[in-house]
Amino acid sequence: MSKRLRSSEVCADCSGPDPSWASVNRGTFICDECCSVHRSLGRHISQVRHLKHTPWPPTLLQMVETLYNNGANSIWEHSLLDPASLISGRRKANPQDKVHPNKAEFIRAKYQMLAFVHRLPCRDDDSVTAKDLSKQLHSSVRTGNLETCLRLLSLGAQANFFHPEKGNTPLHVASKAGQILQAELLAVYGADPGTQDASGKTPVDYARQGGHHELAERLVEIQYELTDRLAFYLCGRKPDHKNGQHFIIPQMADSSLDLSELAKAAKKKLQSLSNHLFEELAMDVYDEVDRRETDAVWLATQNHSTLVTETTVVPFLPVNPEYSSTRNQGRQKLARFNAHEFATLVIDILSDAKRRQQGSPLSSSKDNVELILKTISNQHSGESQDNDQPDYDSVASDEDTDLDATASKAHRQKSLDSDLSDGPVTVQEFMEVKNALVASEAKIQQLMKVNNNLSDELRIMQKKLQTLQSENSNLRKQATTNIYQVQTDSEYTDTSNHSSLKRRPSARGSRPMSMYETGSGQKPYLPMGEVNHPEESRTRLQPFPAHASRLEKQNSTPESDYDNTPNDRDLDDLGYMCRKNALGLGSSTRDRAAWSGGTLHHLHPLLCFQTHNVLRY
């Protein structure tokens, strides 16, 4: 298709510009966002291929382009083109709509539910309707009108319908008429090129008889499409059917790993399958190959931001409601095979397909019996480990891949690892990938241990910090209490010792003291050189009796510690006594009573004058 025509193309589902994907069986071109929804529906709904990064048979691409240019999209949107659809509120998705749920719901209704397809009048017997549609298809394939045949197929016509009167199928008719595009469309919808008509001829025979050699060669390729696709997936080559080579069996670089008893037993089980079961298994593996290849192309063509924000990766084959639950479970488990395991399975299928095609006999029955017995013994030994596991896995619904973004993101790396076998797989490559994976897992475990150790150390440091904070708080409280606490049990220090004066804990040590201090007991005067008496020996003064002297009563008057100024009478008495001692006069009985206890023996005259002067002046 020319670039001018390609630039005018729009997405068939949202009308977005420059679609890069094609839905082969729907005959439409779609954009990246709509393609992600198509892939989640499954190949039984839409078979998607990239227009540039996927190898195309020329006639197959020409068929899709012809359908798109002839308005095949109107078949799937028939009711939307009716003006009455505007009244009902139905509308087509826009490029600005979100993928989920807007575009996803529209695409499901369009292709899965066929909600907008033109419906024929209802009849009592649907089989009669399908038979009539198949007969119309049988007559239409002789012409080049592709959209008519696609419309009949969308309504339920059978591509492999065997006409009871004419004794052939629509593909026989198209091959005889040389309609290669019709043959491509019929093959997409399941027509078998190997089907024989009433006379025993195949469509290939009719194409060769009619001189349509290109059509005949293409029909041979379609007949071996499954095995060709599997071989191309492993080694990147296809058989040369023109020279009679129809199978390529890739070999592992080191086949010693495939000689185990389990591998032999699995191969024998594969060979013992009936043709019908083997065909189903081969079809499921073909769908898994298509999923892996399409997933690889998808990841290579999308930017990283889109992959993170949208659910675009299909981690396993979607559920096909036409298949049984057991088969759907087996199809989904194919995604769990790594590159080496899946390559081994593909090689076994190719080998057995070649054997069945050529009619080669199986190996001796003795080997089969031995392998079966070994398999049974291995199963019995492993029953104890498998009893806790369920017999079947739960089958995921079609909406799981759209709703569970976390699961899709977790399987994205697994899909990348599984898609590394586009070329020939060697044991060395497999071991390199395995060693790298083991090293990565070991590194992750090491980092997790380091993280746990750091977390433990952090918790220990936090506990220590809390302990230190509490101890600091307690010490601050104790220091504050000690500052304001009055110490009653402290000792007097030596007046001649300056260091002991500095350590005196009394609060009065911070201010000057007079000889005589009111509100307390009399302080003992010690001459220089004498040792001070401890404070414990000092007894508190008791209340004076009624005959106590006036001076004693004045000394016992309770006053504030902050008021140490004596009254005038105290100063006069004190001065009088000092003068008498200075003149050498004896003290009277009244004076001796004032200094009771004998604490002022040999009062120094100079000290009396100095003290008297300080107190008076």
XYZ file of C-alpha atoms in Angstrom:
617
model
C 0.000 0.000 0.000
C 1.305 3.450 -0.896
C 2.307 5.989 1.727
C -0.403 8.361 0.521
C -3.126 5.828 1.182
C -1.533 4.713 4.452
C -1.465 8.328 5.746
C -5.225 8.611 5.228
C -5.999 5.529 7.314
C -7.626 5.829 10.704
C -8.296 3.387 13.509
C -11.459 1.399 12.885
C -12.441 1.517 16.558
C -11.632 5.057 17.758
C -10.820 6.910 14.473
C -7.308 7.663 15.709
C -4.695 8.573 13.080
C -1.959 6.297 11.723
C -2.981 2.823 12.920
C -0.027 0.445 13.112
C -1.826 -2.858 13.782
C -4.291 -4.953 11.820
C -7.043 -7.313 12.886
C -6.710 -10.011 10.237
C -10.022 -11.803 10.702
C -11.949 -8.499 11.066
C -10.349 -6.765 8.075
C -9.611 -3.556 9.999
C -6.645 -1.400 11.003
C -6.361 -0.390 14.648
C -4.170 1.842 16.798
C -1.924 0.807 19.678
C -4.446 1.474 22.434
C -7.232 -0.423 20.719
C -4.808 -3.237 19.902
C -4.157 -3.774 23.600
C -7.864 -4.491 24.063
C -7.941 -6.776 21.010
C -5.091 -8.842 22.414
C -6.894 -9.296 25.725
C -9.891 -10.764 23.887
C -7.920 -13.675 22.437
C -7.219 -14.987 18.934
C -10.672 -16.537 18.714
C -12.048 -12.960 18.717
C -9.333 -10.932 16.960
C -6.072 -11.993 15.309
C -3.758 -8.975 15.502
C -0.510 -8.457 13.593
C 1.783 -5.469 13.375
C 1.866 -3.871 9.938
C 5.650 -3.318 9.890
C 7.365 -5.509 12.483
C 5.586 -8.788 11.702
C 6.380 -10.877 8.606
C 3.373 -10.899 6.300
C 2.555 -13.183 3.387
C 1.920 -10.700 0.551
C -1.511 -12.034 -0.344
C -2.666 -12.023 3.283
C -1.766 -8.354 3.717
C -3.428 -7.568 0.406
C -6.609 -9.272 1.573
C -6.747 -7.182 4.785
C -6.100 -3.961 2.894
C -8.838 -4.799 0.383
C -11.353 -5.435 3.129
C -10.419 -2.212 4.919
C -10.674 -0.085 1.773
C -14.040 -1.636 0.827
C -15.608 -0.692 4.144
C -15.376 -3.913 6.096
C -15.653 -1.886 9.309
C -19.270 -1.070 8.458
C -20.093 -4.748 8.923
C -19.141 -4.552 12.602
C -20.702 -1.094 13.097
C -23.859 -1.522 11.029
C -26.317 -0.305 13.652
C -24.108 2.652 14.598
C -24.488 4.004 11.068
C -28.254 4.108 11.541
C -29.507 7.574 12.656
C -31.721 5.809 15.181
C -28.613 4.800 17.095
C -28.102 8.430 18.120
C -31.438 8.365 19.871
C -30.554 5.199 21.772
C -27.398 6.832 23.113
C -24.908 4.478 21.449
C -21.812 6.119 20.059
C -18.400 5.172 18.759
C -15.270 5.610 20.849
C -13.122 8.703 20.329
C -9.323 8.969 20.298
C -9.482 11.088 23.467
C -11.420 8.442 25.406
C -9.641 6.374 28.011
C -8.687 2.836 27.109
C -10.345 1.514 30.248
C -13.253 1.474 30.445
C -14.445 3.529 27.431
C -12.586 1.950 24.511
C -12.466 -1.497 26.091
C -16.232 -1.665 26.574
C -16.904 -0.477 23.026
C -14.482 -2.960 21.446
C -15.905 -5.860 23.437
C -19.429 -4.965 22.408
C -18.331 -4.573 18.792
C -16.351 -7.773 18.253
C -17.095 -10.119 21.139
C -20.811 -9.498 21.595
C -21.410 -8.449 17.954
C -23.807 -5.833 19.308
C -23.725 -3.644 16.188
C -23.822 -6.343 13.483
C -26.890 -6.538 11.264
C -29.096 -9.376 12.459
C -31.178 -11.569 10.203
C -34.811 -12.255 11.078
C -35.034 -14.871 13.799
C -35.956 -18.401 12.804
C -36.980 -21.406 14.786
C -33.988 -23.532 13.708
C -30.576 -21.882 13.815
C -28.961 -24.806 12.006
C -31.125 -24.133 8.985
C -30.037 -20.497 9.029
C -26.339 -21.440 9.247
C -26.792 -23.935 6.408
C -28.418 -21.314 4.179
C -25.650 -18.822 4.947
C -22.998 -21.429 4.167
C -24.623 -22.168 0.800
C -24.583 -18.464 -0.006
C -20.913 -18.362 0.930
C -20.300 -21.367 -1.301
C -21.675 -19.401 -4.226
C -20.022 -16.068 -3.385
C -16.405 -17.202 -3.146
C -16.148 -17.672 -6.891
C -16.275 -13.872 -7.206
C -13.867 -11.227 -5.892
C -16.398 -9.608 -3.564
C -14.560 -10.045 -0.261
C -16.835 -7.899 1.892
C -19.872 -10.020 0.968
C -18.104 -13.191 2.068
C -16.937 -11.490 5.265
C -20.504 -10.425 6.017
C -21.746 -13.998 5.565
C -18.957 -15.322 7.784
C -19.837 -12.754 10.470
C -23.447 -13.949 10.426
C -22.464 -17.569 11.030
C -21.545 -19.168 7.695
C -19.107 -22.108 7.945
C -15.834 -21.810 6.028
C -15.454 -25.621 5.904
C -19.039 -26.241 4.850
C -19.313 -29.326 2.657
C -22.012 -28.802 0.079
C -24.127 -31.997 -0.005
C -25.196 -31.526 -3.603
C -21.970 -30.305 -5.183
C -19.701 -32.419 -3.012
C -17.037 -29.797 -2.228
C -16.237 -26.903 0.091
C -16.053 -23.144 -0.536
C -12.255 -23.398 -0.668
C -12.500 -25.863 -3.555
C -14.652 -23.373 -5.433
C -12.339 -20.435 -4.740
C -9.249 -22.443 -5.751
C -10.846 -23.584 -8.960
C -11.800 -19.987 -9.773
C -8.332 -18.686 -8.875
C -9.581 -16.327 -6.144
C -6.470 -16.147 -3.988
C -7.840 -13.401 -1.711
C -11.001 -15.427 -1.114
C -8.817 -18.414 -0.261
C -6.906 -16.271 2.247
C -10.132 -15.126 3.900
C -11.508 -18.647 4.095
C -8.233 -19.951 5.567
C -8.329 -17.249 8.252
C -11.771 -18.479 9.286
C -10.646 -22.107 9.473
C -10.877 -23.586 5.973
C -8.677 -26.675 5.581
C -6.567 -26.818 2.387
C -6.186 -30.579 2.840
C -9.930 -31.332 2.674
C -10.927 -33.636 -0.143
C -14.065 -33.317 -2.195
C -16.316 -36.097 -3.354
C -13.793 -37.101 -6.025
C -10.857 -37.121 -3.604
C -9.248 -33.895 -4.808
C -7.929 -31.107 -2.598
C -8.063 -27.358 -3.246
C -4.371 -27.556 -4.142
C -5.202 -29.965 -6.930
C -7.874 -27.648 -8.338
C -5.490 -24.688 -8.224
C -2.819 -26.594 -10.123
C -5.293 -27.879 -12.670
C -6.477 -24.337 -13.261
C -2.947 -23.035 -13.717
C -3.006 -20.948 -10.557
C 0.457 -21.882 -9.382
C 0.839 -18.986 -6.943
C -2.443 -19.964 -5.318
C -1.364 -23.609 -5.171
C 1.926 -22.723 -3.468
C 0.139 -20.459 -1.044
C -2.335 -23.213 -0.188
C 0.550 -25.563 0.594
C 2.023 -22.949 2.919
C -1.357 -22.558 4.625
C -1.581 -26.339 4.999
C 1.752 -26.383 6.883
C 1.252 -23.050 8.595
C 1.282 -24.494 12.119
C 4.563 -26.404 11.819
C 6.153 -23.603 9.778
C 5.282 -21.072 12.467
C 6.714 -23.261 15.215
C 9.953 -23.885 13.296
C 10.320 -20.187 12.475
C 9.837 -19.364 16.158
C 12.800 -21.577 17.115
C 15.325 -21.134 14.319
C 14.026 -18.247 12.165
C 13.706 -20.417 9.029
C 10.848 -22.002 7.146
C 10.832 -25.175 5.063
C 11.203 -24.972 1.296
C 7.892 -26.454 0.206
C 8.675 -25.991 -3.501
C 11.494 -28.536 -3.228
C 9.471 -30.957 -1.156
C 10.852 -29.954 2.273
C 7.826 -29.625 4.573
C 9.374 -29.935 8.041
C 12.332 -28.421 9.877
C 13.156 -30.025 13.222
C 15.542 -27.754 15.126
C 17.997 -29.483 17.414
C 19.272 -28.245 20.745
C 22.967 -27.408 20.796
C 23.487 -29.891 23.633
C 20.843 -32.598 23.640
C 22.247 -34.336 26.708
C 19.747 -32.514 28.883
C 16.885 -34.058 26.928
C 17.899 -37.650 27.698
C 16.427 -37.727 31.184
C 13.762 -40.243 32.077
C 11.153 -37.541 32.588
C 11.842 -36.078 29.151
C 11.549 -39.493 27.552
C 8.339 -40.227 29.429
C 6.833 -36.912 28.381
C 7.728 -37.561 24.755
C 6.158 -41.013 24.922
C 2.983 -39.555 26.380
C 2.887 -37.049 23.535
C 3.240 -39.819 20.987
C 0.479 -41.843 22.614
C -2.092 -39.067 22.154
C -4.797 -39.517 19.595
C -4.744 -37.372 16.481
C -7.582 -35.217 17.790
C -5.901 -34.510 21.140
C -2.568 -33.949 19.434
C -4.177 -31.393 17.113
C -5.679 -29.552 20.073
C -2.316 -29.461 21.854
C -0.566 -28.248 18.701
C -3.180 -25.504 18.260
C -2.729 -24.357 21.854
C 1.055 -24.231 21.438
C 0.569 -22.280 18.195
C -1.573 -19.724 20.050
C 1.084 -19.447 22.754
C 3.782 -18.852 20.127
C 1.630 -16.129 18.598
C 1.121 -14.545 22.023
C 4.848 -14.518 22.794
C 5.837 -13.127 19.408
C 3.127 -10.465 19.497
C 4.087 -9.568 23.044
C 7.725 -9.136 21.998
C 6.721 -6.857 19.122
C 4.421 -4.915 21.415
C 7.129 -4.294 24.005
C 9.588 -3.270 21.289
C 7.269 -0.692 19.724
C 5.783 0.961 22.816
C 7.335 3.624 25.020
C 8.027 2.964 28.670
C 5.530 5.457 30.104
C 2.644 3.796 28.300
C 3.665 0.397 29.590
C 3.662 1.652 33.137
C 0.329 3.481 33.082
C -1.747 1.091 31.000
C -2.625 -2.589 31.235
C -1.230 -3.636 27.879
C 0.600 -6.927 28.350
C -1.260 -10.234 28.042
C 0.457 -12.556 30.546
C -1.254 -15.737 29.324
C -3.765 -16.924 26.760
C -7.248 -15.518 27.387
C -10.113 -17.866 28.137
C -11.949 -19.303 25.172
C -15.548 -20.101 26.219
C -15.799 -22.754 23.496
C -13.096 -24.844 25.189
C -13.437 -26.911 28.318
C -12.187 -25.700 31.675
C -9.368 -28.260 31.658
C -8.140 -27.149 28.258
C -8.238 -23.480 29.240
C -6.164 -24.288 32.310
C -3.611 -26.124 30.174
C -3.442 -23.225 27.733
C -2.755 -20.763 30.524
C -0.041 -22.967 32.027
C 1.911 -22.762 28.782
C 2.903 -19.235 29.783
C 4.790 -20.659 32.790
C 7.235 -22.513 30.541
C 10.623 -20.844 30.299
C 12.464 -20.536 26.995
C 14.235 -23.902 27.250
C 11.183 -25.844 28.385
C 8.949 -24.322 25.753
C 11.528 -24.945 23.032
C 11.730 -28.599 24.070
C 7.938 -28.908 23.849
C 7.875 -27.274 20.414
C 10.595 -29.618 19.122
C 8.682 -32.646 20.394
C 5.516 -31.433 18.662
C 7.366 -30.862 15.394
C 8.953 -34.312 15.564
C 5.672 -36.051 16.286
C 3.818 -34.039 13.639
C 6.349 -35.174 11.065
C 6.011 -38.754 12.252
C 2.222 -38.640 12.039
C 2.309 -36.972 8.626
C 4.660 -39.595 7.198
C 2.957 -42.494 8.990
C 6.084 -43.693 10.806
C 5.474 -46.297 13.538
C 6.032 -45.686 17.225
C 8.996 -47.073 19.188
C 8.821 -50.564 20.725
C 6.102 -51.201 23.263
C 8.690 -52.518 25.755
C 10.223 -49.087 26.116
C 6.775 -47.584 26.565
C 5.943 -49.995 29.391
C 9.224 -49.290 31.191
C 8.725 -45.545 30.910
C 5.138 -45.779 32.114
C 6.224 -47.822 35.165
C 8.939 -45.290 36.014
C 6.480 -42.477 35.630
C 4.006 -44.171 37.974
C 6.700 -44.728 40.610
C 7.725 -41.080 40.402
C 4.122 -39.992 40.768
C 3.664 -42.136 43.879
C 6.811 -40.717 45.445
C 5.594 -37.184 44.870
C 1.999 -37.658 45.987
C 2.771 -36.635 49.554
C 4.021 -33.269 48.323
C 1.119 -32.653 45.980
C -1.756 -33.512 48.316
C -1.987 -29.970 49.625
C -2.292 -28.494 46.145
C -5.626 -28.262 44.284
C -6.227 -30.533 41.334
C -7.025 -27.642 38.997
C -6.085 -24.012 38.843
C -8.798 -21.410 38.799
C -9.563 -20.129 35.314
C -9.207 -16.387 35.014
C -11.963 -14.362 33.394
C -11.520 -12.099 30.405
C -11.679 -8.989 32.565
C -8.820 -10.040 34.855
C -6.141 -8.764 32.486
C -7.832 -5.365 32.374
C -8.547 -4.918 36.075
C -5.445 -6.383 37.666
C -2.690 -3.980 36.647
C -0.364 -5.278 39.332
C -0.556 -8.841 38.043
C 0.102 -7.719 34.457
C 3.105 -5.720 35.548
C 4.441 -8.690 37.532
C 4.131 -10.993 34.488
C 5.743 -8.489 32.107
C 9.282 -9.542 32.985
C 8.288 -13.195 32.745
C 7.003 -12.581 29.210
C 10.252 -10.872 28.288
C 12.279 -13.833 29.543
C 10.028 -16.262 27.698
C 10.414 -14.451 24.394
C 14.184 -14.768 24.164
C 13.983 -17.846 21.941
C 13.156 -16.272 18.593
C 16.370 -17.774 17.199
C 18.017 -21.133 17.825
C 18.251 -21.909 21.518
C 21.564 -23.261 22.750
C 22.390 -24.741 26.110
C 25.107 -22.155 26.613
C 22.626 -19.307 26.173
C 20.198 -21.023 28.481
C 22.851 -21.526 31.163
C 23.985 -17.911 30.845
C 20.438 -16.675 31.372
C 19.953 -19.088 34.255
C 23.200 -18.052 35.947
C 22.311 -14.391 35.537
C 18.909 -15.044 37.088
C 20.451 -16.928 40.009
C 22.959 -14.126 40.571
C 20.190 -11.542 40.500
C 18.111 -13.485 42.998
C 21.139 -13.896 45.293
C 21.825 -10.171 45.089
C 18.213 -9.425 45.960
C 18.369 -11.741 48.976
C 21.612 -10.115 50.127
C 20.136 -6.643 49.829
C 17.086 -7.747 51.757
C 19.270 -9.085 54.579
C 21.274 -5.852 54.685
C 18.034 -3.898 54.804
C 16.768 -5.990 57.706
C 20.043 -5.530 59.612
C 19.926 -1.783 59.110
C 16.338 -1.722 60.295
C 17.273 -3.619 63.457
C 20.170 -1.263 64.170
C 17.903 1.713 63.631
C 15.392 0.370 66.146
C 18.185 -0.215 68.690
C 19.495 3.336 68.239
C 15.992 4.722 68.681
C 15.590 2.807 71.963
C 18.966 4.096 73.198
C 18.018 7.645 72.264
C 14.770 7.375 74.195
C 16.645 5.997 77.229
C 19.182 8.841 77.133
C 16.417 11.418 76.802
C 14.591 10.029 79.841
C 17.810 9.943 81.914
C 18.643 13.506 80.909
C 15.161 14.631 81.929
C 15.499 12.952 85.327
C 18.893 14.558 85.922
C 17.487 17.989 85.084
C 14.660 17.501 87.582
C 17.081 16.401 90.324
C 19.364 19.393 89.712
C 16.422 21.816 89.918
C 15.255 20.245 93.205
C 18.733 20.402 94.783
C 19.109 24.119 94.032
C 16.051 25.145 96.047
C 16.331 22.522 98.828
C 17.414 23.840 102.245
C 20.172 21.732 103.665
C 19.771 21.440 107.416
C 22.465 18.820 108.028
C 25.448 20.695 106.542
C 28.617 21.383 108.567
C 30.343 24.653 109.435
C 33.618 25.091 107.674
C 36.850 26.496 109.026
C 37.014 30.266 108.624
C 40.728 30.048 108.090
C 40.326 27.520 105.245
C 39.336 29.399 102.061
C 38.595 26.237 100.095
C 36.106 25.062 102.676
C 34.409 28.451 102.550
C 33.953 28.116 98.842
C 32.319 24.711 99.241
C 29.922 25.838 101.978
C 26.491 24.744 100.835
C 24.498 27.281 102.864
C 22.465 29.810 100.958
C 23.706 32.558 103.241
C 27.264 32.071 102.046
C 26.491 34.145 98.994
C 25.903 37.370 101.038
C 27.875 39.182 103.834
C 27.151 38.098 107.376
C 27.160 40.232 110.515
C 28.404 39.042 113.854
C 24.939 38.963 115.189
C 22.182 37.452 113.076
C 18.601 37.532 114.117
C 16.135 34.694 113.640
C 18.655 32.000 114.477
C 20.803 30.679 117.235
C 23.967 32.392 118.325
C 26.941 31.622 116.124
C 30.065 30.494 117.980
C 33.103 32.728 117.719
C 36.382 30.896 117.425
C 39.720 32.631 117.782
C 42.214 32.244 115.040
C 43.910 28.878 114.919
C 41.180 26.924 116.708
C 39.316 24.138 114.988
C 35.726 24.817 114.212
C 33.019 22.774 115.884
C 30.769 20.704 113.676
C 27.281 21.920 113.129
C 25.753 18.711 114.463
C 26.942 19.697 117.987
C 24.913 22.902 117.831
C 21.465 22.497 119.370
C 18.541 24.634 118.487
C 17.510 27.307 121.062
C 14.418 26.538 123.038
C 11.904 29.252 124.078
C 13.120 31.387 126.928
C 11.509 31.158 130.299
C 9.595 34.034 131.807
C 12.602 35.349 133.754
C 14.843 35.496 130.660
C 16.677 38.717 130.011
C 15.596 41.318 127.562
C 18.502 40.575 125.222
C 17.667 36.899 125.128
C 14.085 37.651 124.263
C 15.159 39.947 121.483
C 17.439 37.290 120.037
C 14.676 34.750 120.036
C 12.268 36.885 118.046
C 11.474 35.134 114.710
C 12.417 37.290 111.765
C 13.072 36.797 108.055
C 16.390 35.463 106.867
C 16.600 38.355 104.453
C 16.471 41.000 107.254
C 19.699 40.929 109.299
C 19.816 44.580 110.487
C 19.889 44.786 114.299
C 17.972 47.444 116.207
C 19.576 50.306 118.083
C 19.301 48.702 121.484
C 21.239 45.659 120.301
C 23.957 47.856 118.953
C 24.177 49.828 122.179
C 24.530 46.729 124.316
C 27.047 45.210 121.977
C 29.098 48.391 121.862
C 29.010 48.748 125.629
C 30.357 45.277 126.153
C 33.121 45.736 123.599
C 34.189 48.974 125.309
C 34.313 47.311 128.657
C 36.471 44.504 127.394
C 38.750 46.977 125.686
C 39.299 48.854 128.957
C 39.930 45.612 130.767
C 36.829 45.825 132.854
C 35.021 42.696 133.925
C 31.579 41.930 132.739
C 28.630 41.967 135.005
C 26.309 39.152 135.666
C 23.791 40.708 133.257
C 26.415 40.849 130.534
C 27.474 37.273 131.127
C 23.883 36.222 130.902
C 23.651 37.878 127.457
C 26.552 35.737 126.227
C 25.438 32.510 127.767
C 27.117 29.285 126.945
C 30.601 30.713 127.326
C 31.093 31.127 123.637
C 32.735 34.580 123.712
C 35.828 33.983 125.841
C 38.730 36.436 125.402
C 37.002 38.744 122.920
C 39.648 40.703 121.046
C 39.444 44.476 121.716
C 40.312 45.495 118.176
C 37.605 43.202 116.794
C 35.076 44.837 119.110
C 36.000 48.326 117.976
C 35.964 47.362 114.318
C 32.672 45.596 114.629
C 31.190 48.465 116.621
C 32.299 50.968 114.026
C 30.846 48.903 111.182
C 27.548 48.477 112.933
C 27.139 52.104 113.906
C 28.578 53.843 110.929
